Amino acid sequence: MTDLAPWLDIACPHADIRDGSFDESLFAADLGLVANGMGPDDYVDAELFAAKTYLTENLRSVLVEVGNRLSGDAGSAAVFRMQTEFGGGKTHTLLAAYHLFRAPEQVAGTQLGIDLAAALRTGSLPNARVAVLDGSALTVDPETMPDGSVVRSFLGHLAWRLGGAAAYETVRAKDEGLRGTSTVEMVKLLSEAAPCLILLDETLEYLNKALAVGSVDGNLAATTLTVIKELCTAASNVPGVAVVATLTSSRLEDYSTVAGQEMAERLSKVVGRIENIVTPVEGDDIFPILHTRLFETIGSLEQRQAVADAYGACYDQMGDVLPQSYRDPSYRDRIRGAYPFHPELIDLLTNRWGSLSGFQRTRGALRTLAHTVKALAQSNHQGLLIGLGDVPLADDGVRAEVIRFAGESYKSALNADIIRPDSKAAVEDERRGGEIKRNRVAVGLATTAFLNSFGSDRVLGASPPQMLVGVAQPLPGLSRGLLDDVRDALAGSLWYMRYEGGRYRFTTEPNLNKVIVEREGAVGDGEITALLRETVGHIAGPVAPFRVVTHVVEPNDVIDEPRLTLGVLAPHRAVGNQPGSTAVEADEVAGAVLNTGRGSSRSNKNALVLVAADAGGVTKARQVARTVVAMRDITRDSIRVKRFNQDQRDQLEARLSAVEERLPQEVVMAYRHLILLGPDGNGGVRVETVDLGPARVGDTICQRVVDHLKATDRLIDTTLAPAALLTDRFGVIGSDEPVVELDRLLDYFYRLPRLPKIASSDVLRRCLAQGVSASLFGLASGASWDAADAVLRFGEPLDPTEIQFQPGTWLARAADIKPLIEARRPSEESEEAKPTTGSEPEGETTPTEHPENQQSGVKEGQDPTRVTLTTRQIPADKIRDVVKVAIMPLAATGADVTINVEVTATHPDGIPHTTLDLTVAEGLRQLGLDHDLTK
């Protein structure tokens, strides 16, 4: 599909259309002017007119019938009424009859003349006297004709045009008295003039003028109706005479008075007695007429069919979201026939706009399309067709046609939402970029809704399928889902488009979007700040094991105590605030809060962490908060709400609910910076800032902090490796010190940023109990740790609840507590324990060393130089704990630790290849680790 050429590369507009030099009067044919030798050459010059006339089947039929009648065929109809819904029809038919039968020699050599002559029974075009009575050109005042005759009524004009002064003399008395005639006298008049053709155009306009002129029948309009009735009756009885009249029944709204409407109905009945209704242009006949008027060529049948098939396939892919009519094979025929226009555009002009009183079908529709082709050609439009969404409302000519019937009040809507470079739709295209920007999809969707907002239908606007058809093209990157997403975005941003009754339409009244924007402008910063503070307070909440303090702005806001505390900096204390702004940079505030508290240096520096918002995130959150405040104000404005219809009230409620739900999410996303103290590598501390990254759905501010601290082993809530207490990295017991008091040990975990944070004192209790049981260290309680009566615990099970963090209880190194325990053994036990020469002690066996220790020469009591740890059947959720209790303590000793991992995974439904190949294998490759993956 991508090799399809744009319409502009296939179809070639007439030169004057392409460069915009065309005369708009070309689309405003006026029979009266042409009869007087005035108007554009395209209409006055018979040969040129014939060359630019497309002969539809209906137009051919009526002209053949009229030609046969004028040739003397009494069996052919005599009276014809033109009825049409679009340009190229009624007046064009009258002009065709005028040129063909008034001076047939001028058009005999044209294709139009040749085709018509061949279809006539006589084989040649008849030469008839043509009388033109154009109601828009006739007046009800006395009019002096070129020969000096003064005519005063419709009858007088008819007689003079049929036979000049001589014919007029036969009706002079009746004309001067504004009286009618008889059918017999009318037959005589027509018989003298035969063969003759009477063309009546805009007759209703003349009748409405005549309503104000009195006559013997009450008014001149009534008299004229009688004359027209007699004319039609007489014409039917005189061979060689034909009457062709235009009555535009769909324009009764132009004559809004009761008398005017009644006159239109009476005229229709008078002519209707003996008329033959003819619709020169019907249905898709309009397609070739447009081609003839606007284009030199529209490409080959194959090129047009290729585009039609591509669109048909595109609509098929959309499935049931589009009505069957768009997916039917016959619609491809319509696309091919209308090319380069999309049938939907022509249908709108025909079926919707064609019924508008302010939209003149002939001149309005053709001018609109001419300006559309001009503007798109000059901008090098690259679309495959000219659809509804492509109509360039920014073009002065197109916009003038629309405003003519829509009204000046719609200019605000066009400027705000569609035509200006900074309009809402244009900004949406720019924001999205890519294919959306290249094809101006947002502007096209807004244009489609706007064009469908006018007509005589009870339900105005574009349905979702019509919106799709207005912009969809068989191009990559323009999926239905993407088009729907852009449409929904416009529904939430345009100021004058509203969605009501399942349709998108424009009005002159600002929609809810604009009302909200206007109300947002009145929202003060104080209201926004208050709402953000309230929101942070609601969503921060307590989260174990931290106490949470919100709206932190200075050190005094957080108490210095040995308790894990999470401080949430106020939103205006954000990371990334511009220098010189009224807001203070978060790092500056955080440094003060973490290091000081209420006038002195903070003691429990490891107990406190802070979380700060990102300046960009705060900006977004403030905008959402502004919208929430504005919408809440609107809901409380009873006067404003009463002006909304039910759909708007429902939208207001739904949108307020949605934005209130969105605000906490924006706040969570904004708070992404964790700030805490850590070691600086030189024995001191420094402020560390960690970006927690984008938040996931369902995350909370505080839980994100807790999860990060646990994942990085900076918060221990289950198991603390006992050996870690003895490492230099922890540094809780001096290298030359045998013991550390337990209350001080616990205090270190709240004071020293180099230590991990412990969720509670129970974590340290369990750690101490495990260390005593494993003989890594011991516990001593008493007046001093090495007092003779001190309680010593070493190498034995210990209940963690027995451990109390209070003065008089110490953690003692194993090397220092062992001698104390040995010294307390009874002397007799010591004697029994002494070995006898040449024999083994009774009741004991010689310890058996681990094979690896035996091979390396490790003796009992010495630290092994190499160990191998094997553990099996580890559940996935215990891996992190194994790393904490087994691997990290070994690494903490400075040992060179290597790990071989064998993982067995089973699942009854199978393990996805994407997980194995893209996640597991690729992840290990990126880590630089050799691996074998067996499936």
Short mmCIF file of N, CA and C in Angstrom, two decimals, residues 131-214:
data_model
loop_
_atom_site.label_atom_id
_atom_site.label_comp_id
_atom_site.label_asym_id
_atom_site.label_seq_id
_atom_site.Cartn_x
_atom_site.Cartn_y
_atom_site.Cartn_z
N ALA A 131 -37.53 31.70 -25.10
CA ALA A 131 -37.93 32.79 -24.21
C ALA A 131 -37.45 32.48 -22.80
N VAL A 132 -36.63 33.35 -22.26
CA VAL A 132 -36.08 33.16 -20.91
C VAL A 132 -36.78 34.10 -19.95
N LEU A 133 -37.38 33.54 -18.90
CA LEU A 133 -38.00 34.36 -17.86
C LEU A 133 -37.36 33.96 -16.53
N ASP A 134 -36.38 34.73 -16.16
CA ASP A 134 -35.61 34.48 -14.93
C ASP A 134 -36.18 35.36 -13.83
N GLY A 135 -36.80 34.76 -12.82
CA GLY A 135 -37.46 35.52 -11.76
C GLY A 135 -36.52 36.43 -11.01
N SER A 136 -35.24 36.09 -10.95
CA SER A 136 -34.30 36.96 -10.24
C SER A 136 -33.98 38.20 -11.06
N ALA A 137 -34.18 38.13 -12.41
CA ALA A 137 -33.86 39.27 -13.28
C ALA A 137 -35.11 40.11 -13.57
N LEU A 138 -36.30 39.53 -13.47
CA LEU A 138 -37.53 40.27 -13.74
C LEU A 138 -37.91 41.14 -12.55
N THR A 139 -38.51 42.29 -12.85
CA THR A 139 -39.02 43.15 -11.79
C THR A 139 -40.53 43.26 -11.94
N VAL A 140 -41.18 43.76 -10.93
CA VAL A 140 -42.64 43.95 -10.99
C VAL A 140 -42.98 45.39 -11.39
N ASP A 141 -41.95 46.19 -11.64
CA ASP A 141 -42.17 47.56 -12.10
C ASP A 141 -42.24 47.58 -13.63
N PRO A 142 -42.89 48.56 -14.22
CA PRO A 142 -42.93 48.68 -15.68
C PRO A 142 -41.51 48.74 -16.23
N GLU A 143 -41.27 47.98 -17.29
CA GLU A 143 -39.92 47.90 -17.87
C GLU A 143 -39.99 48.20 -19.37
N THR A 144 -39.17 49.14 -19.83
CA THR A 144 -39.14 49.50 -21.25
C THR A 144 -38.18 48.58 -21.98
N MET A 145 -38.67 47.92 -23.00
CA MET A 145 -37.86 46.97 -23.74
C MET A 145 -37.07 47.71 -24.83
N PRO A 146 -36.12 47.08 -25.48
CA PRO A 146 -35.29 47.76 -26.50
C PRO A 146 -36.10 48.38 -27.64
N ASP A 147 -37.25 47.84 -27.97
CA ASP A 147 -38.05 48.40 -29.06
C ASP A 147 -39.05 49.44 -28.58
N GLY A 148 -38.98 49.82 -27.32
CA GLY A 148 -39.86 50.83 -26.78
C GLY A 148 -41.10 50.31 -26.10
N SER A 149 -41.36 49.05 -26.24
CA SER A 149 -42.53 48.46 -25.57
C SER A 149 -42.32 48.51 -24.06
N VAL A 150 -43.40 48.80 -23.34
CA VAL A 150 -43.34 48.85 -21.88
C VAL A 150 -44.16 47.68 -21.33
N VAL A 151 -43.49 46.76 -20.67
CA VAL A 151 -44.18 45.59 -20.13
C VAL A 151 -44.28 45.72 -18.62
N ARG A 152 -45.37 45.15 -18.07
CA ARG A 152 -45.65 45.34 -16.64
C ARG A 152 -45.87 44.04 -15.88
N SER A 153 -46.08 42.94 -16.59
CA SER A 153 -46.41 41.70 -15.89
C SER A 153 -45.69 40.51 -16.53
N PHE A 154 -45.85 39.37 -15.90
CA PHE A 154 -45.25 38.13 -16.38
C PHE A 154 -45.77 37.81 -17.78
N LEU A 155 -47.06 38.05 -18.01
CA LEU A 155 -47.65 37.80 -19.32
C LEU A 155 -47.03 38.69 -20.38
N GLY A 156 -46.82 39.95 -20.04
CA GLY A 156 -46.22 40.87 -20.98
C GLY A 156 -44.80 40.47 -21.33
N HIS A 157 -44.02 40.07 -20.31
CA HIS A 157 -42.64 39.61 -20.57
C HIS A 157 -42.64 38.38 -21.46
N LEU A 158 -43.55 37.45 -21.21
CA LEU A 158 -43.60 36.22 -22.00
C LEU A 158 -43.91 36.53 -23.46
N ALA A 159 -44.94 37.34 -23.68
CA ALA A 159 -45.34 37.64 -25.05
C ALA A 159 -44.23 38.38 -25.80
N TRP A 160 -43.63 39.38 -25.15
CA TRP A 160 -42.59 40.15 -25.84
C TRP A 160 -41.41 39.26 -26.20
N ARG A 161 -41.00 38.33 -25.28
CA ARG A 161 -39.85 37.47 -25.54
C ARG A 161 -40.14 36.42 -26.61
N LEU A 162 -41.42 36.09 -26.79
CA LEU A 162 -41.77 35.13 -27.83
C LEU A 162 -41.89 35.77 -29.22
N GLY A 163 -42.41 36.99 -29.26
CA GLY A 163 -42.64 37.57 -30.59
C GLY A 163 -42.41 39.05 -30.69
N GLY A 164 -41.71 39.63 -29.72
CA GLY A 164 -41.40 41.04 -29.80
C GLY A 164 -42.64 41.91 -29.68
N ALA A 165 -42.60 43.11 -30.30
CA ALA A 165 -43.68 44.08 -30.18
C ALA A 165 -44.99 43.55 -30.74
N ALA A 166 -44.91 42.77 -31.84
CA ALA A 166 -46.13 42.26 -32.45
C ALA A 166 -46.88 41.33 -31.51
N ALA A 167 -46.16 40.40 -30.89
CA ALA A 167 -46.80 39.47 -29.96
C ALA A 167 -47.29 40.21 -28.72
N TYR A 168 -46.51 41.20 -28.30
CA TYR A 168 -46.91 41.95 -27.11
C TYR A 168 -48.22 42.68 -27.34
N GLU A 169 -48.42 43.18 -28.51
CA GLU A 169 -49.64 43.93 -28.81
C GLU A 169 -50.88 43.09 -28.59
N THR A 170 -50.75 41.76 -28.74
CA THR A 170 -51.92 40.90 -28.57
C THR A 170 -52.34 40.78 -27.11
N VAL A 171 -51.44 41.13 -26.19
CA VAL A 171 -51.76 41.01 -24.76
C VAL A 171 -51.61 42.35 -24.04
N ARG A 172 -51.39 43.45 -24.79
CA ARG A 172 -51.10 44.74 -24.17
C ARG A 172 -52.16 45.11 -23.12
N ALA A 173 -53.42 45.02 -23.51
CA ALA A 173 -54.49 45.46 -22.60
C ALA A 173 -54.45 44.69 -21.29
N LYS A 174 -54.29 43.39 -21.40
CA LYS A 174 -54.24 42.57 -20.18
C LYS A 174 -52.99 42.89 -19.37
N ASP A 175 -51.88 43.14 -20.05
CA ASP A 175 -50.63 43.47 -19.34
C ASP A 175 -50.76 44.79 -18.59
N GLU A 176 -51.33 45.78 -19.26
CA GLU A 176 -51.46 47.09 -18.62
C GLU A 176 -52.43 47.03 -17.45
N GLY A 177 -53.43 46.15 -17.55
CA GLY A 177 -54.41 46.03 -16.46
C GLY A 177 -54.01 45.00 -15.42
N LEU A 178 -52.81 44.42 -15.60
CA LEU A 178 -52.31 43.39 -14.68
C LEU A 178 -53.32 42.26 -14.53
N ARG A 179 -53.86 41.86 -15.70
CA ARG A 179 -54.85 40.80 -15.71
C ARG A 179 -54.26 39.56 -16.37
N GLY A 180 -54.94 38.45 -16.16
CA GLY A 180 -54.51 37.21 -16.78
C GLY A 180 -55.09 37.07 -18.16
N THR A 181 -54.87 35.93 -18.77
CA THR A 181 -55.38 35.64 -20.09
C THR A 181 -56.15 34.34 -20.04
N SER A 182 -56.49 33.79 -21.19
CA SER A 182 -57.20 32.51 -21.24
C SER A 182 -56.32 31.48 -21.90
N THR A 183 -56.69 30.23 -21.72
CA THR A 183 -55.92 29.15 -22.34
C THR A 183 -55.96 29.25 -23.86
N VAL A 184 -57.13 29.66 -24.40
CA VAL A 184 -57.28 29.79 -25.85
C VAL A 184 -56.33 30.85 -26.38
N GLU A 185 -56.29 32.00 -25.71
CA GLU A 185 -55.40 33.08 -26.16
C GLU A 185 -53.94 32.66 -26.01
N MET A 186 -53.64 31.88 -24.98
CA MET A 186 -52.27 31.42 -24.77
C MET A 186 -51.87 30.44 -25.87
N VAL A 187 -52.82 29.58 -26.30
CA VAL A 187 -52.54 28.65 -27.39
C VAL A 187 -52.20 29.42 -28.67
N LYS A 188 -52.99 30.49 -28.96
CA LYS A 188 -52.72 31.30 -30.15
C LYS A 188 -51.33 31.92 -30.08
N LEU A 189 -50.98 32.44 -28.89
CA LEU A 189 -49.68 33.09 -28.72
C LEU A 189 -48.56 32.08 -28.98
N LEU A 190 -48.67 30.88 -28.42
CA LEU A 190 -47.63 29.87 -28.57
C LEU A 190 -47.58 29.32 -30.00
N SER A 191 -48.76 29.19 -30.60
CA SER A 191 -48.80 28.67 -31.98
C SER A 191 -48.07 29.60 -32.93
N GLU A 192 -48.23 30.91 -32.73
CA GLU A 192 -47.54 31.89 -33.57
C GLU A 192 -46.03 31.80 -33.40
N ALA A 193 -45.59 31.44 -32.16
CA ALA A 193 -44.14 31.44 -31.86
C ALA A 193 -43.49 30.09 -32.12
N ALA A 194 -44.26 29.01 -32.25
CA ALA A 194 -43.69 27.67 -32.38
C ALA A 194 -42.82 27.55 -33.64
N PRO A 195 -41.74 26.72 -33.57
CA PRO A 195 -41.29 26.01 -32.36
C PRO A 195 -40.63 26.98 -31.37
N CYS A 196 -41.03 26.81 -30.14
CA CYS A 196 -40.48 27.72 -29.11
C CYS A 196 -40.25 26.98 -27.81
N LEU A 197 -39.27 27.48 -27.07
CA LEU A 197 -38.89 26.90 -25.78
C LEU A 197 -38.97 27.98 -24.72
N ILE A 198 -39.79 27.80 -23.69
CA ILE A 198 -39.91 28.77 -22.60
C ILE A 198 -39.15 28.22 -21.40
N LEU A 199 -38.17 28.96 -20.93
CA LEU A 199 -37.34 28.58 -19.79
C LEU A 199 -37.69 29.45 -18.60
N LEU A 200 -38.20 28.83 -17.54
CA LEU A 200 -38.58 29.56 -16.32
C LEU A 200 -37.59 29.21 -15.22
N ASP A 201 -36.91 30.22 -14.70
CA ASP A 201 -35.93 29.99 -13.62
C ASP A 201 -36.24 30.93 -12.46
N GLU A 202 -36.07 30.45 -11.26
CA GLU A 202 -36.30 31.25 -10.04
C GLU A 202 -37.68 31.91 -10.08
N THR A 203 -38.69 31.18 -10.53
CA THR A 203 -40.04 31.72 -10.64
C THR A 203 -40.61 32.12 -9.29
N LEU A 204 -40.26 31.35 -8.28
CA LEU A 204 -40.77 31.65 -6.94
C LEU A 204 -40.28 33.01 -6.47
N GLU A 205 -39.08 33.39 -6.87
CA GLU A 205 -38.55 34.69 -6.46
C GLU A 205 -39.41 35.82 -7.07
N TYR A 206 -39.81 35.66 -8.34
CA TYR A 206 -40.68 36.68 -8.96
C TYR A 206 -42.04 36.73 -8.28
N LEU A 207 -42.60 35.58 -7.95
CA LEU A 207 -43.91 35.55 -7.29
C LEU A 207 -43.87 36.25 -5.94
N ASN A 208 -42.79 36.10 -5.22
CA ASN A 208 -42.70 36.76 -3.92
C ASN A 208 -42.59 38.27 -4.06
N LYS A 209 -41.98 38.73 -5.17
CA LYS A 209 -41.97 40.16 -5.44
C LYS A 209 -43.39 40.63 -5.77
N ALA A 210 -44.12 39.80 -6.54
CA ALA A 210 -45.46 40.18 -7.01
C ALA A 210 -46.50 40.17 -5.90
N LEU A 211 -46.17 39.55 -4.77
CA LEU A 211 -47.13 39.53 -3.66
C LEU A 211 -47.48 40.94 -3.19
N ALA A 212 -46.55 41.87 -3.36
CA ALA A 212 -46.76 43.23 -2.86
C ALA A 212 -47.47 44.14 -3.85
N VAL A 213 -47.77 43.62 -5.03
CA VAL A 213 -48.41 44.44 -6.08
C VAL A 213 -49.87 44.03 -6.21
N GLY A 214 -50.78 45.00 -6.08
CA GLY A 214 -52.20 44.69 -6.17
C GLY A 214 -52.64 44.49 -7.61
#
